[in-house]
Amino acid sequence: MREEVKNWLKQANRDSEVAEKNFKLKEYYSAVFWCQQSVEKGLKALILERRREKSLSHSLVQLGKEAKVPENFISKLKKLSPQYFLARYPDASEDVPYDLYDENITKEFLE
């Protein structure tokens, strides 16, 4: 495996660890954001390994399709992808990010 791919995977794994730590701290909005980041970087690593070129997309659905993940995984990516914005910006929904997430919602994204 090329070093560039290893770096993407290494960061994806670290982002996943950060998501878990934030979950334990009950910082659910932050945990969800880091879940999204981890999946994005993991998919980019997979695409980079297979095609030897980077994907510029930030859409998890698009990245999933480029990576040729199983179709049942695409529906999970559709739920997680918008969390990049919803977990960060108070004007992205009708509530502040801190109040959007609870333990059960966050567990779903962590899985």
PDB file of N, CA and C in Angstrom:
ATOM      1  N   MET A   1       0.841  -1.182   0.000  1.00  0.00           N
ATOM      2  CA  MET A   1       0.000   0.000   0.000  1.00  0.00           C
ATOM      3  C   MET A   1       0.889   1.250   0.000  1.00  0.00           C
ATOM      4  N   ARG A   2       0.544   2.175  -0.848  1.00  0.00           N
ATOM      5  CA  ARG A   2       1.325   3.404  -0.969  1.00  0.00           C
ATOM      6  C   ARG A   2       1.203   4.274   0.288  1.00  0.00           C
ATOM      7  N   GLU A   3       2.204   5.056   0.529  1.00  0.00           N
ATOM      8  CA  GLU A   3       2.259   5.921   1.716  1.00  0.00           C
ATOM      9  C   GLU A   3       1.082   6.897   1.756  1.00  0.00           C
ATOM     10  N   GLU A   4       0.726   7.437   0.621  1.00  0.00           N
ATOM     11  CA  GLU A   4      -0.382   8.393   0.555  1.00  0.00           C
ATOM     12  C   GLU A   4      -1.689   7.743   1.024  1.00  0.00           C
ATOM     13  N   VAL A   5      -1.926   6.517   0.623  1.00  0.00           N
ATOM     14  CA  VAL A   5      -3.127   5.787   1.036  1.00  0.00           C
ATOM     15  C   VAL A   5      -3.064   5.515   2.539  1.00  0.00           C
ATOM     16  N   LYS A   6      -1.902   5.107   3.018  1.00  0.00           N
ATOM     17  CA  LYS A   6      -1.722   4.853   4.446  1.00  0.00           C
ATOM     18  C   LYS A   6      -2.035   6.107   5.266  1.00  0.00           C
ATOM     19  N   ASN A   7      -1.606   7.254   4.761  1.00  0.00           N
ATOM     20  CA  ASN A   7      -1.859   8.509   5.483  1.00  0.00           C
ATOM     21  C   ASN A   7      -3.349   8.812   5.582  1.00  0.00           C
ATOM     22  N   TRP A   8      -4.092   8.594   4.496  1.00  0.00           N
ATOM     23  CA  TRP A   8      -5.535   8.811   4.520  1.00  0.00           C
ATOM     24  C   TRP A   8      -6.198   7.863   5.510  1.00  0.00           C
ATOM     25  N   LEU A   9      -5.781   6.604   5.499  1.00  0.00           N
ATOM     26  CA  LEU A   9      -6.346   5.625   6.430  1.00  0.00           C
ATOM     27  C   LEU A   9      -5.978   5.939   7.878  1.00  0.00           C
ATOM     28  N   LYS A  10      -4.762   6.362   8.074  1.00  0.00           N
ATOM     29  CA  LYS A  10      -4.314   6.720   9.425  1.00  0.00           C
ATOM     30  C   LYS A  10      -5.160   7.862   9.983  1.00  0.00           C
ATOM     31  N   GLN A  11      -5.408   8.859   9.157  1.00  0.00           N
ATOM     32  CA  GLN A  11      -6.226   9.986   9.616  1.00  0.00           C
ATOM     33  C   GLN A  11      -7.681   9.563   9.800  1.00  0.00           C
ATOM     34  N   ALA A  12      -8.193   8.701   8.923  1.00  0.00           N
ATOM     35  CA  ALA A  12      -9.563   8.192   9.071  1.00  0.00           C
ATOM     36  C   ALA A  12      -9.710   7.463  10.406  1.00  0.00           C
ATOM     37  N   ASN A  13      -8.728   6.658  10.743  1.00  0.00           N
ATOM     38  CA  ASN A  13      -8.766   5.931  12.017  1.00  0.00           C
ATOM     39  C   ASN A  13      -8.695   6.878  13.204  1.00  0.00           C
ATOM     40  N   ARG A  14      -7.872   7.890  13.106  1.00  0.00           N
ATOM     41  CA  ARG A  14      -7.772   8.867  14.202  1.00  0.00           C
ATOM     42  C   ARG A  14      -9.088   9.628  14.357  1.00  0.00           C
ATOM     43  N   ASP A  15      -9.702  10.008  13.244  1.00  0.00           N
ATOM     44  CA  ASP A  15     -10.995  10.701  13.301  1.00  0.00           C
ATOM     45  C   ASP A  15     -12.049   9.815  13.966  1.00  0.00           C
ATOM     46  N   SER A  16     -11.992   8.516  13.689  1.00  0.00           N
ATOM     47  CA  SER A  16     -12.916   7.577  14.316  1.00  0.00           C
ATOM     48  C   SER A  16     -12.678   7.515  15.830  1.00  0.00           C
ATOM     49  N   GLU A  17     -11.435   7.502  16.235  1.00  0.00           N
ATOM     50  CA  GLU A  17     -11.101   7.516  17.664  1.00  0.00           C
ATOM     51  C   GLU A  17     -11.623   8.786  18.337  1.00  0.00           C
ATOM     52  N   VAL A  18     -11.482   9.909  17.658  1.00  0.00           N
ATOM     53  CA  VAL A  18     -11.975  11.183  18.197  1.00  0.00           C
ATOM     54  C   VAL A  18     -13.492  11.142  18.335  1.00  0.00           C
ATOM     55  N   ALA A  19     -14.174  10.542  17.361  1.00  0.00           N
ATOM     56  CA  ALA A  19     -15.627  10.397  17.436  1.00  0.00           C
ATOM     57  C   ALA A  19     -16.009   9.584  18.672  1.00  0.00           C
ATOM     58  N   GLU A  20     -15.329   8.484  18.906  1.00  0.00           N
ATOM     59  CA  GLU A  20     -15.604   7.641  20.069  1.00  0.00           C
ATOM     60  C   GLU A  20     -15.362   8.398  21.380  1.00  0.00           C
ATOM     61  N   LYS A  21     -14.274   9.134  21.446  1.00  0.00           N
ATOM     62  CA  LYS A  21     -13.964   9.913  22.658  1.00  0.00           C
ATOM     63  C   LYS A  21     -15.034  10.963  22.916  1.00  0.00           C
ATOM     64  N   ASN A  22     -15.476  11.642  21.871  1.00  0.00           N
ATOM     65  CA  ASN A  22     -16.518  12.655  22.037  1.00  0.00           C
ATOM     66  C   ASN A  22     -17.840  12.018  22.450  1.00  0.00           C
ATOM     67  N   PHE A  23     -18.116  10.828  21.952  1.00  0.00           N
ATOM     68  CA  PHE A  23     -19.324  10.108  22.353  1.00  0.00           C
ATOM     69  C   PHE A  23     -19.287   9.830  23.856  1.00  0.00           C
ATOM     70  N   LYS A  24     -18.157   9.361  24.343  1.00  0.00           N
ATOM     71  CA  LYS A  24     -18.016   9.076  25.778  1.00  0.00           C
ATOM     72  C   LYS A  24     -18.178  10.335  26.622  1.00  0.00           C
ATOM     73  N   LEU A  25     -17.788  11.472  26.052  1.00  0.00           N
ATOM     74  CA  LEU A  25     -17.947  12.761  26.754  1.00  0.00           C
ATOM     75  C   LEU A  25     -19.355  13.339  26.596  1.00  0.00           C
ATOM     76  N   LYS A  26     -20.202  12.631  25.850  1.00  0.00           N
ATOM     77  CA  LYS A  26     -21.568  13.066  25.543  1.00  0.00           C
ATOM     78  C   LYS A  26     -21.601  14.340  24.700  1.00  0.00           C
ATOM     79  N   GLU A  27     -20.549  14.545  23.940  1.00  0.00           N
ATOM     80  CA  GLU A  27     -20.478  15.641  22.972  1.00  0.00           C
ATOM     81  C   GLU A  27     -20.936  15.058  21.636  1.00  0.00           C
ATOM     82  N   TYR A  28     -22.234  14.795  21.556  1.00  0.00           N
ATOM     83  CA  TYR A  28     -22.780  14.020  20.453  1.00  0.00           C
ATOM     84  C   TYR A  28     -22.631  14.703  19.099  1.00  0.00           C
ATOM     85  N   TYR A  29     -22.854  16.005  19.056  1.00  0.00           N
ATOM     86  CA  TYR A  29     -22.722  16.703  17.775  1.00  0.00           C
ATOM     87  C   TYR A  29     -21.305  16.589  17.225  1.00  0.00           C
ATOM     88  N   SER A  30     -20.333  16.668  18.106  1.00  0.00           N
ATOM     89  CA  SER A  30     -18.938  16.558  17.694  1.00  0.00           C
ATOM     90  C   SER A  30     -18.613  15.122  17.259  1.00  0.00           C
ATOM     91  N   ALA A  31     -19.146  14.156  17.974  1.00  0.00           N
ATOM     92  CA  ALA A  31     -18.932  12.749  17.607  1.00  0.00           C
ATOM     93  C   ALA A  31     -19.469  12.471  16.207  1.00  0.00           C
ATOM     94  N   VAL A  32     -20.651  12.999  15.902  1.00  0.00           N
ATOM     95  CA  VAL A  32     -21.249  12.774  14.580  1.00  0.00           C
ATOM     96  C   VAL A  32     -20.400  13.433  13.492  1.00  0.00           C
ATOM     97  N   PHE A  33     -19.936  14.640  13.752  1.00  0.00           N
ATOM     98  CA  PHE A  33     -19.074  15.306  12.773  1.00  0.00           C
ATOM     99  C   PHE A  33     -17.841  14.452  12.469  1.00  0.00           C
ATOM    100  N   TRP A  34     -17.189  13.928  13.515  1.00  0.00           N
ATOM    101  CA  TRP A  34     -15.973  13.146  13.301  1.00  0.00           C
ATOM    102  C   TRP A  34     -16.264  11.796  12.661  1.00  0.00           C
ATOM    103  N   CYS A  35     -17.462  11.264  12.868  1.00  0.00           N
ATOM    104  CA  CYS A  35     -17.869  10.057  12.133  1.00  0.00           C
ATOM    105  C   CYS A  35     -17.880  10.341  10.638  1.00  0.00           C
ATOM    106  N   GLN A  36     -18.489  11.451  10.275  1.00  0.00           N
ATOM    107  CA  GLN A  36     -18.568  11.817   8.867  1.00  0.00           C
ATOM    108  C   GLN A  36     -17.165  11.985   8.288  1.00  0.00           C
ATOM    109  N   GLN A  37     -16.309  12.651   9.025  1.00  0.00           N
ATOM    110  CA  GLN A  37     -14.943  12.874   8.543  1.00  0.00           C
ATOM    111  C   GLN A  37     -14.186  11.560   8.373  1.00  0.00           C
ATOM    112  N   SER A  38     -14.344  10.656   9.311  1.00  0.00           N
ATOM    113  CA  SER A  38     -13.674   9.373   9.250  1.00  0.00           C
ATOM    114  C   SER A  38     -14.099   8.580   8.023  1.00  0.00           C
ATOM    115  N   VAL A  39     -15.392   8.536   7.779  1.00  0.00           N
ATOM    116  CA  VAL A  39     -15.899   7.793   6.618  1.00  0.00           C
ATOM    117  C   VAL A  39     -15.425   8.445   5.322  1.00  0.00           C
ATOM    118  N   GLU A  40     -15.466   9.764   5.257  1.00  0.00           N
ATOM    119  CA  GLU A  40     -15.006  10.452   4.041  1.00  0.00           C
ATOM    120  C   GLU A  40     -13.553  10.110   3.737  1.00  0.00           C
ATOM    121  N   LYS A  41     -12.706  10.178   4.733  1.00  0.00           N
ATOM    122  CA  LYS A  41     -11.284   9.918   4.506  1.00  0.00           C
ATOM    123  C   LYS A  41     -11.025   8.443   4.201  1.00  0.00           C
ATOM    124  N   GLY A  42     -11.782   7.552   4.830  1.00  0.00           N
ATOM    125  CA  GLY A  42     -11.647   6.134   4.535  1.00  0.00           C
ATOM    126  C   GLY A  42     -12.036   5.809   3.103  1.00  0.00           C
ATOM    127  N   LEU A  43     -13.137   6.411   2.641  1.00  0.00           N
ATOM    128  CA  LEU A  43     -13.555   6.202   1.250  1.00  0.00           C
ATOM    129  C   LEU A  43     -12.540   6.787   0.276  1.00  0.00           C
ATOM    130  N   LYS A  44     -11.994   7.934   0.607  1.00  0.00           N
ATOM    131  CA  LYS A  44     -10.981   8.537  -0.266  1.00  0.00           C
ATOM    132  C   LYS A  44      -9.744   7.651  -0.354  1.00  0.00           C
ATOM    133  N   ALA A  45      -9.378   7.026   0.769  1.00  0.00           N
ATOM    134  CA  ALA A  45      -8.236   6.108   0.755  1.00  0.00           C
ATOM    135  C   ALA A  45      -8.521   4.919  -0.153  1.00  0.00           C
ATOM    136  N   LEU A  46      -9.714   4.379  -0.074  1.00  0.00           N
ATOM    137  CA  LEU A  46     -10.091   3.237  -0.905  1.00  0.00           C
ATOM    138  C   LEU A  46     -10.051   3.601  -2.390  1.00  0.00           C
ATOM    139  N   ILE A  47     -10.606   4.752  -2.720  1.00  0.00           N
ATOM    140  CA  ILE A  47     -10.598   5.208  -4.112  1.00  0.00           C
ATOM    141  C   ILE A  47      -9.173   5.434  -4.591  1.00  0.00           C
ATOM    142  N   LEU A  48      -8.370   6.062  -3.763  1.00  0.00           N
ATOM    143  CA  LEU A  48      -6.975   6.334  -4.117  1.00  0.00           C
ATOM    144  C   LEU A  48      -6.198   5.039  -4.334  1.00  0.00           C
ATOM    145  N   GLU A  49      -6.466   4.048  -3.513  1.00  0.00           N
ATOM    146  CA  GLU A  49      -5.778   2.758  -3.660  1.00  0.00           C
ATOM    147  C   GLU A  49      -6.197   2.058  -4.948  1.00  0.00           C
ATOM    148  N   ARG A  50      -7.484   2.098  -5.247  1.00  0.00           N
ATOM    149  CA  ARG A  50      -7.990   1.380  -6.421  1.00  0.00           C
ATOM    150  C   ARG A  50      -7.698   2.084  -7.737  1.00  0.00           C
ATOM    151  N   ARG A  51      -7.868   3.408  -7.743  1.00  0.00           N
ATOM    152  CA  ARG A  51      -7.739   4.142  -9.012  1.00  0.00           C
ATOM    153  C   ARG A  51      -6.432   4.898  -9.157  1.00  0.00           C
ATOM    154  N   ARG A  52      -5.714   5.010  -8.063  1.00  0.00           N
ATOM    155  CA  ARG A  52      -4.456   5.755  -8.046  1.00  0.00           C
ATOM    156  C   ARG A  52      -4.645   7.238  -8.369  1.00  0.00           C
ATOM    157  N   GLU A  53      -5.836   7.728  -8.095  1.00  0.00           N
ATOM    158  CA  GLU A  53      -6.092   9.167  -8.233  1.00  0.00           C
ATOM    159  C   GLU A  53      -7.061   9.587  -7.156  1.00  0.00           C
ATOM    160  N   LYS A  54      -6.961  10.839  -6.745  1.00  0.00           N
ATOM    161  CA  LYS A  54      -7.805  11.369  -5.674  1.00  0.00           C
ATOM    162  C   LYS A  54      -9.186  11.718  -6.202  1.00  0.00           C
ATOM    163  N   SER A  55     -10.151  11.572  -5.325  1.00  0.00           N
ATOM    164  CA  SER A  55     -11.485  12.074  -5.619  1.00  0.00           C
ATOM    165  C   SER A  55     -11.605  13.437  -4.952  1.00  0.00           C
ATOM    166  N   LEU A  56     -12.158  14.387  -5.654  1.00  0.00           N
ATOM    167  CA  LEU A  56     -12.320  15.735  -5.107  1.00  0.00           C
ATOM    168  C   LEU A  56     -13.650  15.922  -4.394  1.00  0.00           C
ATOM    169  N   SER A  57     -14.515  14.946  -4.496  1.00  0.00           N
ATOM    170  CA  SER A  57     -15.844  15.045  -3.909  1.00  0.00           C
ATOM    171  C   SER A  57     -15.779  15.001  -2.383  1.00  0.00           C
ATOM    172  N   HIS A  58     -16.743  15.651  -1.746  1.00  0.00           N
ATOM    173  CA  HIS A  58     -16.917  15.559  -0.296  1.00  0.00           C
ATOM    174  C   HIS A  58     -18.222  14.847   0.032  1.00  0.00           C
ATOM    175  N   SER A  59     -18.994  14.531  -0.979  1.00  0.00           N
ATOM    176  CA  SER A  59     -20.252  13.815  -0.791  1.00  0.00           C
ATOM    177  C   SER A  59     -19.959  12.348  -0.506  1.00  0.00           C
ATOM    178  N   LEU A  60     -20.423  11.860   0.636  1.00  0.00           N
ATOM    179  CA  LEU A  60     -20.193  10.459   0.961  1.00  0.00           C
ATOM    180  C   LEU A  60     -20.893   9.533  -0.030  1.00  0.00           C
ATOM    181  N   VAL A  61     -22.034   9.958  -0.528  1.00  0.00           N
ATOM    182  CA  VAL A  61     -22.761   9.148  -1.502  1.00  0.00           C
ATOM    183  C   VAL A  61     -21.942   9.029  -2.789  1.00  0.00           C
ATOM    184  N   GLN A  62     -21.445  10.140  -3.275  1.00  0.00           N
ATOM    185  CA  GLN A  62     -20.614  10.127  -4.484  1.00  0.00           C
ATOM    186  C   GLN A  62     -19.349   9.307  -4.255  1.00  0.00           C
ATOM    187  N   LEU A  63     -18.711   9.510  -3.120  1.00  0.00           N
ATOM    188  CA  LEU A  63     -17.497   8.750  -2.816  1.00  0.00           C
ATOM    189  C   LEU A  63     -17.800   7.254  -2.719  1.00  0.00           C
ATOM    190  N   GLY A  64     -18.925   6.923  -2.104  1.00  0.00           N
ATOM    191  CA  GLY A  64     -19.320   5.520  -2.004  1.00  0.00           C
ATOM    192  C   GLY A  64     -19.522   4.890  -3.370  1.00  0.00           C
ATOM    193  N   LYS A  65     -20.143   5.631  -4.257  1.00  0.00           N
ATOM    194  CA  LYS A  65     -20.347   5.124  -5.619  1.00  0.00           C
ATOM    195  C   LYS A  65     -19.015   4.970  -6.348  1.00  0.00           C
ATOM    196  N   GLU A  66     -18.141   5.946  -6.186  1.00  0.00           N
ATOM    197  CA  GLU A  66     -16.821   5.854  -6.821  1.00  0.00           C
ATOM    198  C   GLU A  66     -16.035   4.668  -6.270  1.00  0.00           C
ATOM    199  N   ALA A  67     -16.202   4.401  -4.983  1.00  0.00           N
ATOM    200  CA  ALA A  67     -15.488   3.294  -4.341  1.00  0.00           C
ATOM    201  C   ALA A  67     -16.164   1.953  -4.588  1.00  0.00           C
ATOM    202  N   LYS A  68     -17.357   2.013  -5.195  1.00  0.00           N
ATOM    203  CA  LYS A  68     -18.125   0.808  -5.504  1.00  0.00           C
ATOM    204  C   LYS A  68     -18.464   0.007  -4.235  1.00  0.00           C
ATOM    205  N   VAL A  69     -18.946   0.738  -3.214  1.00  0.00           N
ATOM    206  CA  VAL A  69     -19.379   0.058  -1.992  1.00  0.00           C
ATOM    207  C   VAL A  69     -20.714  -0.633  -2.250  1.00  0.00           C
ATOM    208  N   PRO A  70     -21.079  -1.631  -1.462  1.00  0.00           N
ATOM    209  CA  PRO A  70     -22.367  -2.303  -1.650  1.00  0.00           C
ATOM    210  C   PRO A  70     -23.536  -1.326  -1.546  1.00  0.00           C
ATOM    211  N   GLU A  71     -24.572  -1.591  -2.304  1.00  0.00           N
ATOM    212  CA  GLU A  71     -25.731  -0.689  -2.388  1.00  0.00           C
ATOM    213  C   GLU A  71     -26.367  -0.422  -1.022  1.00  0.00           C
ATOM    214  N   ASN A  72     -26.419  -1.437  -0.153  1.00  0.00           N
ATOM    215  CA  ASN A  72     -27.038  -1.217   1.158  1.00  0.00           C
ATOM    216  C   ASN A  72     -26.241  -0.235   2.015  1.00  0.00           C
ATOM    217  N   PHE A  73     -24.976  -0.038   1.702  1.00  0.00           N
ATOM    218  CA  PHE A  73     -24.147   0.924   2.417  1.00  0.00           C
ATOM    219  C   PHE A  73     -24.443   2.351   1.950  1.00  0.00           C
ATOM    220  N   ILE A  74     -24.879   2.494   0.710  1.00  0.00           N
ATOM    221  CA  ILE A  74     -25.172   3.827   0.157  1.00  0.00           C
ATOM    222  C   ILE A  74     -26.256   4.527   0.971  1.00  0.00           C
ATOM    223  N   SER A  75     -27.283   3.798   1.398  1.00  0.00           N
ATOM    224  CA  SER A  75     -28.349   4.437   2.179  1.00  0.00           C
ATOM    225  C   SER A  75     -27.820   4.974   3.509  1.00  0.00           C
ATOM    226  N   LYS A  76     -26.856   4.294   4.095  1.00  0.00           N
ATOM    227  CA  LYS A  76     -26.231   4.796   5.329  1.00  0.00           C
ATOM    228  C   LYS A  76     -25.416   6.053   5.050  1.00  0.00           C
ATOM    229  N   LEU A  77     -24.759   6.073   3.895  1.00  0.00           N
ATOM    230  CA  LEU A  77     -23.984   7.259   3.518  1.00  0.00           C
ATOM    231  C   LEU A  77     -24.906   8.453   3.284  1.00  0.00           C
ATOM    232  N   LYS A  78     -26.105   8.200   2.769  1.00  0.00           N
ATOM    233  CA  LYS A  78     -27.073   9.280   2.547  1.00  0.00           C
ATOM    234  C   LYS A  78     -27.474   9.938   3.858  1.00  0.00           C
ATOM    235  N   LYS A  79     -27.547   9.177   4.925  1.00  0.00           N
ATOM    236  CA  LYS A  79     -27.883   9.739   6.240  1.00  0.00           C
ATOM    237  C   LYS A  79     -26.704  10.492   6.847  1.00  0.00           C
ATOM    238  N   LEU A  80     -25.518   9.940   6.674  1.00  0.00           N
ATOM    239  CA  LEU A  80     -24.334  10.526   7.316  1.00  0.00           C
ATOM    240  C   LEU A  80     -23.797  11.753   6.585  1.00  0.00           C
ATOM    241  N   SER A  81     -23.884  11.782   5.285  1.00  0.00           N
ATOM    242  CA  SER A  81     -23.267  12.855   4.501  1.00  0.00           C
ATOM    243  C   SER A  81     -23.670  14.268   4.935  1.00  0.00           C
ATOM    244  N   PRO A  82     -24.951  14.562   5.127  1.00  0.00           N
ATOM    245  CA  PRO A  82     -25.304  15.941   5.489  1.00  0.00           C
ATOM    246  C   PRO A  82     -24.907  16.337   6.910  1.00  0.00           C
ATOM    247  N   GLN A  83     -24.476  15.373   7.699  1.00  0.00           N
ATOM    248  CA  GLN A  83     -24.088  15.694   9.083  1.00  0.00           C
ATOM    249  C   GLN A  83     -22.857  16.602   9.117  1.00  0.00           C
ATOM    250  N   TYR A  84     -22.097  16.599   8.038  1.00  0.00           N
ATOM    251  CA  TYR A  84     -20.933  17.489   7.934  1.00  0.00           C
ATOM    252  C   TYR A  84     -21.339  18.935   8.198  1.00  0.00           C
ATOM    253  N   PHE A  85     -22.498  19.329   7.651  1.00  0.00           N
ATOM    254  CA  PHE A  85     -22.992  20.688   7.848  1.00  0.00           C
ATOM    255  C   PHE A  85     -23.859  20.800   9.092  1.00  0.00           C
ATOM    256  N   LEU A  86     -24.760  19.848   9.251  1.00  0.00           N
ATOM    257  CA  LEU A  86     -25.723  19.923  10.352  1.00  0.00           C
ATOM    258  C   LEU A  86     -25.053  19.918  11.725  1.00  0.00           C
ATOM    259  N   ALA A  87     -23.955  19.199  11.846  1.00  0.00           N
ATOM    260  CA  ALA A  87     -23.257  19.104  13.129  1.00  0.00           C
ATOM    261  C   ALA A  87     -22.377  20.315  13.422  1.00  0.00           C
ATOM    262  N   ARG A  88     -22.268  21.225  12.467  1.00  0.00           N
ATOM    263  CA  ARG A  88     -21.356  22.359  12.644  1.00  0.00           C
ATOM    264  C   ARG A  88     -22.017  23.718  12.648  1.00  0.00           C
ATOM    265  N   TYR A  89     -23.058  23.891  11.854  1.00  0.00           N
ATOM    266  CA  TYR A  89     -23.570  25.237  11.624  1.00  0.00           C
ATOM    267  C   TYR A  89     -24.976  25.425  12.182  1.00  0.00           C
ATOM    268  N   PRO A  90     -25.170  26.428  13.035  1.00  0.00           N
ATOM    269  CA  PRO A  90     -26.496  26.682  13.599  1.00  0.00           C
ATOM    270  C   PRO A  90     -27.544  27.049  12.551  1.00  0.00           C
ATOM    271  N   ASP A  91     -27.134  27.537  11.411  1.00  0.00           N
ATOM    272  CA  ASP A  91     -28.105  27.921  10.386  1.00  0.00           C
ATOM    273  C   ASP A  91     -28.355  26.813   9.360  1.00  0.00           C
ATOM    274  N   ALA A  92     -27.817  25.621   9.591  1.00  0.00           N
ATOM    275  CA  ALA A  92     -28.008  24.513   8.652  1.00  0.00           C
ATOM    276  C   ALA A  92     -29.296  23.742   8.935  1.00  0.00           C
ATOM    277  N   SER A  93     -29.879  23.973  10.092  1.00  0.00           N
ATOM    278  CA  SER A  93     -31.152  23.329  10.447  1.00  0.00           C
ATOM    279  C   SER A  93     -31.961  24.323  11.275  1.00  0.00           C
ATOM    280  N   GLU A  94     -33.026  23.841  11.833  1.00  0.00           N
ATOM    281  CA  GLU A  94     -33.854  24.722  12.657  1.00  0.00           C
ATOM    282  C   GLU A  94     -33.451  24.679  14.121  1.00  0.00           C
ATOM    283  N   ASP A  95     -32.298  24.126  14.415  1.00  0.00           N
ATOM    284  CA  ASP A  95     -31.816  24.019  15.781  1.00  0.00           C
ATOM    285  C   ASP A  95     -30.299  24.177  15.790  1.00  0.00           C
ATOM    286  N   VAL A  96     -29.744  24.399  16.970  1.00  0.00           N
ATOM    287  CA  VAL A  96     -28.291  24.475  17.078  1.00  0.00           C
ATOM    288  C   VAL A  96     -27.732  23.052  17.069  1.00  0.00           C
ATOM    289  N   PRO A  97     -26.569  22.856  16.507  1.00  0.00           N
ATOM    290  CA  PRO A  97     -26.013  21.507  16.408  1.00  0.00           C
ATOM    291  C   PRO A  97     -25.977  20.752  17.740  1.00  0.00           C
ATOM    292  N   TYR A  98     -25.635  21.436  18.786  1.00  0.00           N
ATOM    293  CA  TYR A  98     -25.533  20.799  20.095  1.00  0.00           C
ATOM    294  C   TYR A  98     -26.825  20.103  20.499  1.00  0.00           C
ATOM    295  N   ASP A  99     -27.969  20.645  20.092  1.00  0.00           N
ATOM    296  CA  ASP A  99     -29.269  20.100  20.478  1.00  0.00           C
ATOM    297  C   ASP A  99     -29.842  19.086  19.489  1.00  0.00           C
ATOM    298  N   LEU A 100     -29.205  18.892  18.348  1.00  0.00           N
ATOM    299  CA  LEU A 100     -29.739  17.987  17.319  1.00  0.00           C
ATOM    300  C   LEU A 100     -29.530  16.511  17.631  1.00  0.00           C
ATOM    301  N   TYR A 101     -28.541  16.199  18.407  1.00  0.00           N
ATOM    302  CA  TYR A 101     -28.113  14.814  18.570  1.00  0.00           C
ATOM    303  C   TYR A 101     -28.279  14.332  20.003  1.00  0.00           C
ATOM    304  N   ASP A 102     -28.589  13.046  20.121  1.00  0.00           N
ATOM    305  CA  ASP A 102     -28.634  12.403  21.425  1.00  0.00           C
ATOM    306  C   ASP A 102     -27.839  11.104  21.342  1.00  0.00           C
ATOM    307  N   GLU A 103     -27.829  10.347  22.400  1.00  0.00           N
ATOM    308  CA  GLU A 103     -27.040   9.122  22.450  1.00  0.00           C
ATOM    309  C   GLU A 103     -27.454   8.127  21.362  1.00  0.00           C
ATOM    310  N   ASN A 104     -28.745   7.926  21.191  1.00  0.00           N
ATOM    311  CA  ASN A 104     -29.216   6.931  20.218  1.00  0.00           C
ATOM    312  C   ASN A 104     -28.897   7.321  18.784  1.00  0.00           C
ATOM    313  N   ILE A 105     -29.125   8.579  18.444  1.00  0.00           N
ATOM    314  CA  ILE A 105     -28.797   9.042  17.100  1.00  0.00           C
ATOM    315  C   ILE A 105     -27.307   8.884  16.824  1.00  0.00           C
ATOM    316  N   THR A 106     -26.517   9.281  17.790  1.00  0.00           N
ATOM    317  CA  THR A 106     -25.072   9.239  17.633  1.00  0.00           C
ATOM    318  C   THR A 106     -24.570   7.801  17.517  1.00  0.00           C
ATOM    319  N   LYS A 107     -25.118   6.894  18.298  1.00  0.00           N
ATOM    320  CA  LYS A 107     -24.731   5.472  18.214  1.00  0.00           C
ATOM    321  C   LYS A 107     -24.954   4.943  16.791  1.00  0.00           C
ATOM    322  N   GLU A 108     -26.050   5.343  16.193  1.00  0.00           N
ATOM    323  CA  GLU A 108     -26.340   4.896  14.827  1.00  0.00           C
ATOM    324  C   GLU A 108     -25.234   5.321  13.865  1.00  0.00           C
ATOM    325  N   PHE A 109     -24.771   6.548  14.009  1.00  0.00           N
ATOM    326  CA  PHE A 109     -23.701   7.024  13.129  1.00  0.00           C
ATOM    327  C   PHE A 109     -22.366   6.359  13.463  1.00  0.00           C
ATOM    328  N   LEU A 110     -22.121   6.108  14.715  1.00  0.00           N
ATOM    329  CA  LEU A 110     -20.873   5.442  15.090  1.00  0.00           C
ATOM    330  C   LEU A 110     -20.783   4.027  14.522  1.00  0.00           C
ATOM    331  N   GLU A 111     -21.915   3.375  14.404  1.00  0.00           N
ATOM    332  CA  GLU A 111     -21.921   2.015  13.838  1.00  0.00           C
ATOM    333  C   GLU A 111     -21.604   2.049  12.364  1.00  0.00           C
TER     334      GLU A 111
END
